[in-house]
């Protein structure tokens, strides 16, 4: 009973700390208004408790993380901060470690004895598994975002081709084409090209940097092609058309591959249902034969 109470208190304390970090209490309005007229450290004042906890957790987890460059690219692609990811990982860790403890408390109330060593081992295993769930979710979301960027880049190249056919220069066509779209890929390209103009650097250098930050090989290939076109003066419009068509064909091939994989995955439930149907029909005959 003493061990159960201690483990229950530890679980409740961990859950309270996690909820306090995720949903901090709001400060009164008069306190915030009074702070407006007092000179203080704006950086520390603007940070909430949740952000401070997330920042500390991100620093601690960042030292143990593998493939940091890939993680940073995935975070940049989905637009998520490292602090939010660290908070999600801590929350899943607390949840994973608390589930065996909660199950053990239920079994104890039902007067069923389970060894505390088994509970501790199960808490460590489930906590470790739940700890990596946000990473898997982040990787899947980043993959979908890069696919969206590939489709948006195909439309972007078509717009650039149309502007070039109207007599615009390559730099002007790149900027004006980015202004025509409202998707997040167009917004990223537009912001990158604007910053490149303010910094007086070539557009292909900025696009190559954006492709590296997002983990998009298509943007890096486009930047390399723009650099080649700017240096050697190669044909622009024909290359743009070929590049856009290649991106569309790649998107269609990936969609067809995923459709085939989904069809293969659906075959297993159909086989199981058919097997159960055959067993349901043949059971009376088999039971009659066995009973005779």
PDB file of C-alpha atoms in Angstrom:
ATOM      1  CA  UNK A   1       0.000   0.000   0.000  1.00  0.00           C
ATOM      2  CA  UNK A   2       2.867   2.377   0.786  1.00  0.00           C
ATOM      3  CA  UNK A   3       4.508   1.727  -2.570  1.00  0.00           C
ATOM      4  CA  UNK A   4       1.189   2.304  -4.337  1.00  0.00           C
ATOM      5  CA  UNK A   5       0.639   5.602  -2.566  1.00  0.00           C
ATOM      6  CA  UNK A   6       4.180   6.751  -3.362  1.00  0.00           C
ATOM      7  CA  UNK A   7       3.886   5.868  -7.031  1.00  0.00           C
ATOM      8  CA  UNK A   8       0.462   7.482  -7.240  1.00  0.00           C
ATOM      9  CA  UNK A   9       1.833  10.677  -5.684  1.00  0.00           C
ATOM     10  CA  UNK A  10       4.739  10.692  -8.154  1.00  0.00           C
ATOM     11  CA  UNK A  11       2.360  10.223 -11.059  1.00  0.00           C
ATOM     12  CA  UNK A  12       0.054  13.000  -9.826  1.00  0.00           C
ATOM     13  CA  UNK A  13       2.994  15.359  -9.271  1.00  0.00           C
ATOM     14  CA  UNK A  14       4.368  14.695 -12.762  1.00  0.00           C
ATOM     15  CA  UNK A  15       0.946  15.208 -14.323  1.00  0.00           C
ATOM     16  CA  UNK A  16       0.476  18.464 -12.387  1.00  0.00           C
ATOM     17  CA  UNK A  17       3.869  19.795 -13.491  1.00  0.00           C
ATOM     18  CA  UNK A  18       3.168  18.862 -17.118  1.00  0.00           C
ATOM     19  CA  UNK A  19      -0.244  20.552 -17.083  1.00  0.00           C
ATOM     20  CA  UNK A  20       1.223  23.609 -15.391  1.00  0.00           C
ATOM     21  CA  UNK A  21       3.877  23.856 -18.101  1.00  0.00           C
ATOM     22  CA  UNK A  22       1.412  23.357 -20.940  1.00  0.00           C
ATOM     23  CA  UNK A  23      -1.344  25.598 -19.545  1.00  0.00           C
ATOM     24  CA  UNK A  24       0.268  28.247 -17.333  1.00  0.00           C
ATOM     25  CA  UNK A  25      -1.993  30.444 -15.183  1.00  0.00           C
ATOM     26  CA  UNK A  26      -2.821  33.837 -16.611  1.00  0.00           C
ATOM     27  CA  UNK A  27      -1.557  36.945 -14.879  1.00  0.00           C
ATOM     28  CA  UNK A  28      -4.096  39.605 -13.803  1.00  0.00           C
ATOM     29  CA  UNK A  29      -4.691  42.467 -16.202  1.00  0.00           C
ATOM     30  CA  UNK A  30      -3.594  45.160 -13.753  1.00  0.00           C
ATOM     31  CA  UNK A  31      -0.252  43.403 -13.304  1.00  0.00           C
ATOM     32  CA  UNK A  32       0.407  43.388 -17.045  1.00  0.00           C
ATOM     33  CA  UNK A  33      -0.674  47.030 -17.356  1.00  0.00           C
ATOM     34  CA  UNK A  34       1.632  48.023 -14.527  1.00  0.00           C
ATOM     35  CA  UNK A  35       4.549  46.296 -16.268  1.00  0.00           C
ATOM     36  CA  UNK A  36       4.042  48.439 -19.373  1.00  0.00           C
ATOM     37  CA  UNK A  37       5.299  51.544 -17.592  1.00  0.00           C
ATOM     38  CA  UNK A  38       8.242  49.895 -15.865  1.00  0.00           C
ATOM     39  CA  UNK A  39      11.573  49.455 -17.687  1.00  0.00           C
ATOM     40  CA  UNK A  40      12.671  45.869 -17.477  1.00  0.00           C
ATOM     41  CA  UNK A  41      14.266  43.141 -19.542  1.00  0.00           C
ATOM     42  CA  UNK A  42      11.918  42.865 -22.519  1.00  0.00           C
ATOM     43  CA  UNK A  43      13.235  39.469 -23.532  1.00  0.00           C
ATOM     44  CA  UNK A  44      12.614  37.812 -20.184  1.00  0.00           C
ATOM     45  CA  UNK A  45       9.316  39.611 -19.698  1.00  0.00           C
ATOM     46  CA  UNK A  46       7.911  38.571 -23.079  1.00  0.00           C
ATOM     47  CA  UNK A  47       8.620  34.910 -22.475  1.00  0.00           C
ATOM     48  CA  UNK A  48       5.889  32.961 -20.770  1.00  0.00           C
ATOM     49  CA  UNK A  49       6.463  30.082 -18.407  1.00  0.00           C
ATOM     50  CA  UNK A  50       5.558  27.663 -21.141  1.00  0.00           C
ATOM     51  CA  UNK A  51       8.158  29.135 -23.482  1.00  0.00           C
ATOM     52  CA  UNK A  52      10.848  29.057 -20.785  1.00  0.00           C
ATOM     53  CA  UNK A  53      10.101  25.423 -19.994  1.00  0.00           C
ATOM     54  CA  UNK A  54      10.091  24.580 -23.697  1.00  0.00           C
ATOM     55  CA  UNK A  55      13.388  26.409 -24.235  1.00  0.00           C
ATOM     56  CA  UNK A  56      15.069  24.560 -21.372  1.00  0.00           C
ATOM     57  CA  UNK A  57      13.673  21.238 -22.567  1.00  0.00           C
ATOM     58  CA  UNK A  58      14.780  21.943 -26.147  1.00  0.00           C
ATOM     59  CA  UNK A  59      18.318  22.642 -24.987  1.00  0.00           C
ATOM     60  CA  UNK A  60      18.415  19.472 -22.903  1.00  0.00           C
ATOM     61  CA  UNK A  61      16.929  17.267 -25.614  1.00  0.00           C
ATOM     62  CA  UNK A  62      19.018  18.927 -28.340  1.00  0.00           C
ATOM     63  CA  UNK A  63      22.215  17.627 -26.773  1.00  0.00           C
ATOM     64  CA  UNK A  64      20.929  14.052 -27.026  1.00  0.00           C
ATOM     65  CA  UNK A  65      19.303  14.323 -30.452  1.00  0.00           C
ATOM     66  CA  UNK A  66      20.619  12.407 -33.445  1.00  0.00           C
ATOM     67  CA  UNK A  67      20.672  13.839 -36.967  1.00  0.00           C
ATOM     68  CA  UNK A  68      20.233  17.406 -35.768  1.00  0.00           C
ATOM     69  CA  UNK A  69      20.463  18.812 -39.289  1.00  0.00           C
ATOM     70  CA  UNK A  70      17.611  16.631 -40.499  1.00  0.00           C
ATOM     71  CA  UNK A  71      15.551  17.553 -37.440  1.00  0.00           C
ATOM     72  CA  UNK A  72      16.120  21.254 -38.074  1.00  0.00           C
ATOM     73  CA  UNK A  73      15.053  20.856 -41.703  1.00  0.00           C
ATOM     74  CA  UNK A  74      11.872  19.056 -40.700  1.00  0.00           C
ATOM     75  CA  UNK A  75      11.044  21.744 -38.139  1.00  0.00           C
ATOM     76  CA  UNK A  76      11.680  24.456 -40.718  1.00  0.00           C
ATOM     77  CA  UNK A  77       9.484  22.669 -43.271  1.00  0.00           C
ATOM     78  CA  UNK A  78       6.463  22.341 -40.977  1.00  0.00           C
ATOM     79  CA  UNK A  79       6.989  25.721 -39.305  1.00  0.00           C
ATOM     80  CA  UNK A  80       7.293  24.281 -35.789  1.00  0.00           C
ATOM     81  CA  UNK A  81       9.656  25.577 -33.128  1.00  0.00           C
ATOM     82  CA  UNK A  82      12.079  23.305 -31.237  1.00  0.00           C
ATOM     83  CA  UNK A  83      10.418  24.387 -27.990  1.00  0.00           C
ATOM     84  CA  UNK A  84       7.008  23.104 -29.137  1.00  0.00           C
ATOM     85  CA  UNK A  85       8.552  19.789 -30.169  1.00  0.00           C
ATOM     86  CA  UNK A  86      10.332  19.477 -26.816  1.00  0.00           C
ATOM     87  CA  UNK A  87       7.097  20.156 -24.920  1.00  0.00           C
ATOM     88  CA  UNK A  88       5.292  17.538 -27.002  1.00  0.00           C
ATOM     89  CA  UNK A  89       8.033  14.997 -26.307  1.00  0.00           C
ATOM     90  CA  UNK A  90       7.912  15.707 -22.562  1.00  0.00           C
ATOM     91  CA  UNK A  91       4.144  15.395 -22.530  1.00  0.00           C
ATOM     92  CA  UNK A  92       4.264  12.058 -24.356  1.00  0.00           C
ATOM     93  CA  UNK A  93       7.024  10.875 -21.988  1.00  0.00           C
ATOM     94  CA  UNK A  94       4.879  11.661 -18.941  1.00  0.00           C
ATOM     95  CA  UNK A  95       1.871  10.002 -20.559  1.00  0.00           C
ATOM     96  CA  UNK A  96       3.837   6.889 -21.509  1.00  0.00           C
ATOM     97  CA  UNK A  97       5.325   6.505 -18.040  1.00  0.00           C
ATOM     98  CA  UNK A  98       1.998   7.183 -16.352  1.00  0.00           C
ATOM     99  CA  UNK A  99      -0.048   4.583 -18.219  1.00  0.00           C
ATOM    100  CA  UNK A 100       1.541   1.524 -16.542  1.00  0.00           C
ATOM    101  CA  UNK A 101       1.315   3.254 -13.169  1.00  0.00           C
ATOM    102  CA  UNK A 102      -2.375   3.972 -13.722  1.00  0.00           C
ATOM    103  CA  UNK A 103      -2.966   0.379 -14.815  1.00  0.00           C
ATOM    104  CA  UNK A 104      -1.110  -0.853 -11.735  1.00  0.00           C
ATOM    105  CA  UNK A 105      -3.278   1.292  -9.454  1.00  0.00           C
ATOM    106  CA  UNK A 106      -6.394  -0.134 -11.078  1.00  0.00           C
ATOM    107  CA  UNK A 107      -5.132  -3.697 -10.587  1.00  0.00           C
ATOM    108  CA  UNK A 108      -4.225  -2.883  -6.980  1.00  0.00           C
ATOM    109  CA  UNK A 109      -7.737  -1.590  -6.329  1.00  0.00           C
ATOM    110  CA  UNK A 110      -9.031  -4.828  -7.864  1.00  0.00           C
ATOM    111  CA  UNK A 111      -6.847  -6.701  -5.337  1.00  0.00           C
ATOM    112  CA  UNK A 112      -4.575  -8.172  -7.995  1.00  0.00           C
ATOM    113  CA  UNK A 113      -0.895  -8.219  -7.130  1.00  0.00           C
ATOM    114  CA  UNK A 114       1.628  -7.038  -9.716  1.00  0.00           C
ATOM    115  CA  UNK A 115       5.316  -6.659  -8.912  1.00  0.00           C
ATOM    116  CA  UNK A 116       6.517  -3.014  -8.716  1.00  0.00           C
ATOM    117  CA  UNK A 117       9.605  -3.986 -10.709  1.00  0.00           C
ATOM    118  CA  UNK A 118       7.362  -4.947 -13.627  1.00  0.00           C
ATOM    119  CA  UNK A 119       5.566  -1.604 -13.359  1.00  0.00           C
ATOM    120  CA  UNK A 120       8.839   0.329 -13.343  1.00  0.00           C
ATOM    121  CA  UNK A 121      10.144  -1.619 -16.347  1.00  0.00           C
ATOM    122  CA  UNK A 122       6.883  -1.094 -18.230  1.00  0.00           C
ATOM    123  CA  UNK A 123       6.974   2.636 -17.415  1.00  0.00           C
ATOM    124  CA  UNK A 124      10.500   2.966 -18.776  1.00  0.00           C
ATOM    125  CA  UNK A 125       9.660   1.053 -21.973  1.00  0.00           C
ATOM    126  CA  UNK A 126       6.391   2.828 -22.716  1.00  0.00           C
ATOM    127  CA  UNK A 127       7.862   6.204 -21.802  1.00  0.00           C
ATOM    128  CA  UNK A 128      10.744   5.635 -24.205  1.00  0.00           C
ATOM    129  CA  UNK A 129       8.395   4.569 -26.994  1.00  0.00           C
ATOM    130  CA  UNK A 130       6.012   7.483 -26.457  1.00  0.00           C
ATOM    131  CA  UNK A 131       8.980   9.864 -26.318  1.00  0.00           C
ATOM    132  CA  UNK A 132       9.711   9.292 -30.022  1.00  0.00           C
ATOM    133  CA  UNK A 133       6.098   9.581 -31.224  1.00  0.00           C
ATOM    134  CA  UNK A 134       6.380  13.371 -31.885  1.00  0.00           C
ATOM    135  CA  UNK A 135       9.500  12.734 -33.985  1.00  0.00           C
ATOM    136  CA  UNK A 136       7.655  10.273 -36.205  1.00  0.00           C
ATOM    137  CA  UNK A 137       4.733  12.667 -36.550  1.00  0.00           C
ATOM    138  CA  UNK A 138       7.121  15.505 -37.412  1.00  0.00           C
ATOM    139  CA  UNK A 139       8.837  13.431 -40.092  1.00  0.00           C
ATOM    140  CA  UNK A 140       5.535  12.481 -41.708  1.00  0.00           C
ATOM    141  CA  UNK A 141       4.281  16.073 -41.716  1.00  0.00           C
ATOM    142  CA  UNK A 142       7.567  17.282 -43.184  1.00  0.00           C
ATOM    143  CA  UNK A 143       7.308  14.711 -45.958  1.00  0.00           C
ATOM    144  CA  UNK A 144       3.813  15.922 -46.839  1.00  0.00           C
ATOM    145  CA  UNK A 145       4.925  19.545 -46.794  1.00  0.00           C
ATOM    146  CA  UNK A 146       7.799  18.823 -49.170  1.00  0.00           C
ATOM    147  CA  UNK A 147       5.386  17.078 -51.513  1.00  0.00           C
ATOM    148  CA  UNK A 148       3.147  20.148 -51.418  1.00  0.00           C
ATOM    149  CA  UNK A 149       6.166  22.326 -52.127  1.00  0.00           C
ATOM    150  CA  UNK A 150       7.035  20.179 -55.141  1.00  0.00           C
ATOM    151  CA  UNK A 151       3.552  20.656 -56.598  1.00  0.00           C
ATOM    152  CA  UNK A 152       3.617  24.372 -55.867  1.00  0.00           C
ATOM    153  CA  UNK A 153       7.057  24.669 -57.445  1.00  0.00           C
ATOM    154  CA  UNK A 154       5.709  23.132 -60.659  1.00  0.00           C
ATOM    155  CA  UNK A 155       2.975  25.776 -60.830  1.00  0.00           C
ATOM    156  CA  UNK A 156       5.532  28.445 -59.954  1.00  0.00           C
ATOM    157  CA  UNK A 157       7.764  27.462 -62.869  1.00  0.00           C
ATOM    158  CA  UNK A 158       4.794  27.596 -65.231  1.00  0.00           C
ATOM    159  CA  UNK A 159       4.088  31.157 -64.076  1.00  0.00           C
ATOM    160  CA  UNK A 160       7.725  32.103 -64.580  1.00  0.00           C
ATOM    161  CA  UNK A 161       7.553  30.658 -68.104  1.00  0.00           C
ATOM    162  CA  UNK A 162       4.475  32.763 -68.872  1.00  0.00           C
ATOM    163  CA  UNK A 163       6.120  35.937 -67.588  1.00  0.00           C
ATOM    164  CA  UNK A 164       9.259  35.256 -69.591  1.00  0.00           C
ATOM    165  CA  UNK A 165       7.172  34.801 -72.720  1.00  0.00           C
ATOM    166  CA  UNK A 166       5.678  38.246 -72.013  1.00  0.00           C
ATOM    167  CA  UNK A 167       9.099  39.884 -72.128  1.00  0.00           C
ATOM    168  CA  UNK A 168      10.061  40.028 -68.453  1.00  0.00           C
ATOM    169  CA  UNK A 169      13.602  39.415 -67.303  1.00  0.00           C
ATOM    170  CA  UNK A 170      14.534  36.367 -65.275  1.00  0.00           C
ATOM    171  CA  UNK A 171      14.854  38.229 -61.956  1.00  0.00           C
ATOM    172  CA  UNK A 172      11.597  40.112 -62.474  1.00  0.00           C
ATOM    173  CA  UNK A 173       9.811  36.953 -63.598  1.00  0.00           C
ATOM    174  CA  UNK A 174      10.926  35.045 -60.510  1.00  0.00           C
ATOM    175  CA  UNK A 175       9.701  37.779 -58.150  1.00  0.00           C
ATOM    176  CA  UNK A 176       6.395  38.471 -59.929  1.00  0.00           C
ATOM    177  CA  UNK A 177       5.556  34.766 -60.187  1.00  0.00           C
ATOM    178  CA  UNK A 178       6.054  34.355 -56.438  1.00  0.00           C
ATOM    179  CA  UNK A 179       3.635  37.246 -55.829  1.00  0.00           C
ATOM    180  CA  UNK A 180       0.828  35.478 -57.722  1.00  0.00           C
ATOM    181  CA  UNK A 181       0.385  32.574 -55.302  1.00  0.00           C
ATOM    182  CA  UNK A 182      -0.959  32.415 -51.770  1.00  0.00           C
ATOM    183  CA  UNK A 183       0.320  28.953 -50.799  1.00  0.00           C
ATOM    184  CA  UNK A 184       3.060  28.653 -48.211  1.00  0.00           C
ATOM    185  CA  UNK A 185       5.649  27.647 -50.816  1.00  0.00           C
ATOM    186  CA  UNK A 186       5.020  30.808 -52.815  1.00  0.00           C
ATOM    187  CA  UNK A 187       5.249  32.859 -49.620  1.00  0.00           C
ATOM    188  CA  UNK A 188       8.607  31.313 -48.718  1.00  0.00           C
ATOM    189  CA  UNK A 189      10.011  31.909 -52.197  1.00  0.00           C
ATOM    190  CA  UNK A 190       8.706  35.483 -52.223  1.00  0.00           C
ATOM    191  CA  UNK A 191      10.252  36.268 -48.841  1.00  0.00           C
ATOM    192  CA  UNK A 192      13.554  34.691 -49.863  1.00  0.00           C
ATOM    193  CA  UNK A 193      13.747  36.625 -53.137  1.00  0.00           C
ATOM    194  CA  UNK A 194      12.879  39.904 -51.374  1.00  0.00           C
ATOM    195  CA  UNK A 195      15.654  39.340 -48.869  1.00  0.00           C
ATOM    196  CA  UNK A 196      18.054  38.508 -51.685  1.00  0.00           C
ATOM    197  CA  UNK A 197      17.213  41.789 -53.407  1.00  0.00           C
ATOM    198  CA  UNK A 198      17.780  43.760 -50.209  1.00  0.00           C
ATOM    199  CA  UNK A 199      21.079  41.964 -49.586  1.00  0.00           C
ATOM    200  CA  UNK A 200      22.120  42.394 -53.251  1.00  0.00           C
ATOM    201  CA  UNK A 201      22.837  38.713 -53.746  1.00  0.00           C
ATOM    202  CA  UNK A 202      21.925  36.467 -56.685  1.00  0.00           C
ATOM    203  CA  UNK A 203      18.522  34.827 -56.584  1.00  0.00           C
ATOM    204  CA  UNK A 204      19.963  31.341 -57.098  1.00  0.00           C
ATOM    205  CA  UNK A 205      22.072  31.688 -53.956  1.00  0.00           C
ATOM    206  CA  UNK A 206      18.997  32.563 -51.879  1.00  0.00           C
ATOM    207  CA  UNK A 207      16.924  29.762 -53.405  1.00  0.00           C
ATOM    208  CA  UNK A 208      19.715  27.252 -52.789  1.00  0.00           C
ATOM    209  CA  UNK A 209      19.832  28.311 -49.155  1.00  0.00           C
ATOM    210  CA  UNK A 210      16.042  27.986 -48.886  1.00  0.00           C
ATOM    211  CA  UNK A 211      16.169  24.529 -50.437  1.00  0.00           C
ATOM    212  CA  UNK A 212      18.816  23.489 -47.938  1.00  0.00           C
ATOM    213  CA  UNK A 213      16.781  24.824 -45.007  1.00  0.00           C
ATOM    214  CA  UNK A 214      13.605  23.055 -46.129  1.00  0.00           C
ATOM    215  CA  UNK A 215      15.338  19.889 -47.313  1.00  0.00           C
ATOM    216  CA  UNK A 216      13.926  20.330 -50.829  1.00  0.00           C
ATOM    217  CA  UNK A 217      16.146  18.871 -53.536  1.00  0.00           C
ATOM    218  CA  UNK A 218      13.901  20.414 -56.206  1.00  0.00           C
ATOM    219  CA  UNK A 219      14.645  23.946 -55.005  1.00  0.00           C
ATOM    220  CA  UNK A 220      18.353  23.204 -54.902  1.00  0.00           C
ATOM    221  CA  UNK A 221      18.204  21.853 -58.469  1.00  0.00           C
ATOM    222  CA  UNK A 222      16.309  24.968 -59.561  1.00  0.00           C
ATOM    223  CA  UNK A 223      18.952  27.184 -57.942  1.00  0.00           C
ATOM    224  CA  UNK A 224      21.745  25.289 -59.696  1.00  0.00           C
ATOM    225  CA  UNK A 225      19.938  25.635 -63.021  1.00  0.00           C
ATOM    226  CA  UNK A 226      19.430  29.386 -62.467  1.00  0.00           C
ATOM    227  CA  UNK A 227      23.114  29.799 -61.693  1.00  0.00           C
ATOM    228  CA  UNK A 228      24.031  27.951 -64.884  1.00  0.00           C
ATOM    229  CA  UNK A 229      21.577  30.040 -66.911  1.00  0.00           C
ATOM    230  CA  UNK A 230      22.881  33.279 -65.421  1.00  0.00           C
ATOM    231  CA  UNK A 231      26.516  32.430 -66.041  1.00  0.00           C
ATOM    232  CA  UNK A 232      26.434  30.677 -69.402  1.00  0.00           C
ATOM    233  CA  UNK A 233      23.330  32.357 -70.802  1.00  0.00           C
ATOM    234  CA  UNK A 234      21.598  29.094 -71.664  1.00  0.00           C
ATOM    235  CA  UNK A 235      18.029  28.927 -72.921  1.00  0.00           C
ATOM    236  CA  UNK A 236      15.677  29.713 -70.084  1.00  0.00           C
ATOM    237  CA  UNK A 237      12.134  29.094 -71.259  1.00  0.00           C
ATOM    238  CA  UNK A 238      12.687  25.626 -72.700  1.00  0.00           C
ATOM    239  CA  UNK A 239      14.534  24.510 -69.591  1.00  0.00           C
ATOM    240  CA  UNK A 240      11.750  25.849 -67.373  1.00  0.00           C
ATOM    241  CA  UNK A 241       9.141  23.934 -69.334  1.00  0.00           C
ATOM    242  CA  UNK A 242      11.130  20.714 -69.077  1.00  0.00           C
ATOM    243  CA  UNK A 243      11.693  21.229 -65.353  1.00  0.00           C
ATOM    244  CA  UNK A 244       8.001  21.876 -64.633  1.00  0.00           C
ATOM    245  CA  UNK A 245       6.941  18.855 -66.680  1.00  0.00           C
ATOM    246  CA  UNK A 246       9.448  16.675 -64.831  1.00  0.00           C
ATOM    247  CA  UNK A 247       8.050  17.778 -61.464  1.00  0.00           C
ATOM    248  CA  UNK A 248       4.494  17.013 -62.568  1.00  0.00           C
ATOM    249  CA  UNK A 249       5.469  13.577 -63.851  1.00  0.00           C
ATOM    250  CA  UNK A 250       7.261  12.828 -60.592  1.00  0.00           C
ATOM    251  CA  UNK A 251       4.193  13.858 -58.575  1.00  0.00           C
ATOM    252  CA  UNK A 252       1.963  11.649 -60.743  1.00  0.00           C
ATOM    253  CA  UNK A 253       4.320   8.676 -60.360  1.00  0.00           C
ATOM    254  CA  UNK A 254       4.373   9.081 -56.583  1.00  0.00           C
ATOM    255  CA  UNK A 255       0.582   9.307 -56.452  1.00  0.00           C
ATOM    256  CA  UNK A 256       0.280   6.159 -58.567  1.00  0.00           C
ATOM    257  CA  UNK A 257       2.777   4.322 -56.345  1.00  0.00           C
ATOM    258  CA  UNK A 258       0.887   5.280 -53.202  1.00  0.00           C
ATOM    259  CA  UNK A 259      -2.393   4.183 -54.775  1.00  0.00           C
ATOM    260  CA  UNK A 260      -0.894   0.787 -55.587  1.00  0.00           C
ATOM    261  CA  UNK A 261       0.443   0.443 -52.042  1.00  0.00           C
ATOM    262  CA  UNK A 262      -2.983   1.308 -50.617  1.00  0.00           C
ATOM    263  CA  UNK A 263      -4.552  -1.331 -52.875  1.00  0.00           C
ATOM    264  CA  UNK A 264      -2.063  -3.938 -51.644  1.00  0.00           C
ATOM    265  CA  UNK A 265      -2.759  -3.001 -48.033  1.00  0.00           C
ATOM    266  CA  UNK A 266      -6.494  -3.440 -48.601  1.00  0.00           C
ATOM    267  CA  UNK A 267      -6.003  -6.977 -49.895  1.00  0.00           C
ATOM    268  CA  UNK A 268      -5.166  -8.315 -46.420  1.00  0.00           C
ATOM    269  CA  UNK A 269      -8.488  -7.290 -44.794  1.00  0.00           C
ATOM    270  CA  UNK A 270     -10.362  -8.734 -47.777  1.00  0.00           C
ATOM    271  CA  UNK A 271      -8.531 -12.070 -47.415  1.00  0.00           C
ATOM    272  CA  UNK A 272      -9.249 -12.151 -43.684  1.00  0.00           C
ATOM    273  CA  UNK A 273     -12.930 -11.397 -44.234  1.00  0.00           C
ATOM    274  CA  UNK A 274     -13.162 -14.111 -46.906  1.00  0.00           C
ATOM    275  CA  UNK A 275     -11.436 -16.607 -44.605  1.00  0.00           C
ATOM    276  CA  UNK A 276     -13.869 -15.784 -41.803  1.00  0.00           C
ATOM    277  CA  UNK A 277     -16.802 -16.184 -44.188  1.00  0.00           C
ATOM    278  CA  UNK A 278     -15.547 -19.608 -45.299  1.00  0.00           C
ATOM    279  CA  UNK A 279     -15.080 -20.623 -41.679  1.00  0.00           C
ATOM    280  CA  UNK A 280     -18.599 -19.481 -40.823  1.00  0.00           C
ATOM    281  CA  UNK A 281     -20.073 -21.523 -43.702  1.00  0.00           C
ATOM    282  CA  UNK A 282     -17.955 -24.624 -43.137  1.00  0.00           C
ATOM    283  CA  UNK A 283     -18.233 -24.749 -39.348  1.00  0.00           C
ATOM    284  CA  UNK A 284     -21.559 -26.710 -39.206  1.00  0.00           C
ATOM    285  CA  UNK A 285     -20.258 -29.345 -41.586  1.00  0.00           C
ATOM    286  CA  UNK A 286     -16.951 -29.710 -39.726  1.00  0.00           C
ATOM    287  CA  UNK A 287     -18.757 -29.845 -36.367  1.00  0.00           C
ATOM    288  CA  UNK A 288     -21.130 -32.534 -37.691  1.00  0.00           C
ATOM    289  CA  UNK A 289     -18.206 -34.623 -38.982  1.00  0.00           C
ATOM    290  CA  UNK A 290     -16.283 -34.344 -35.724  1.00  0.00           C
ATOM    291  CA  UNK A 291     -19.329 -35.167 -33.594  1.00  0.00           C
ATOM    292  CA  UNK A 292     -20.107 -38.273 -35.640  1.00  0.00           C
TER     293      UNK A 292
END
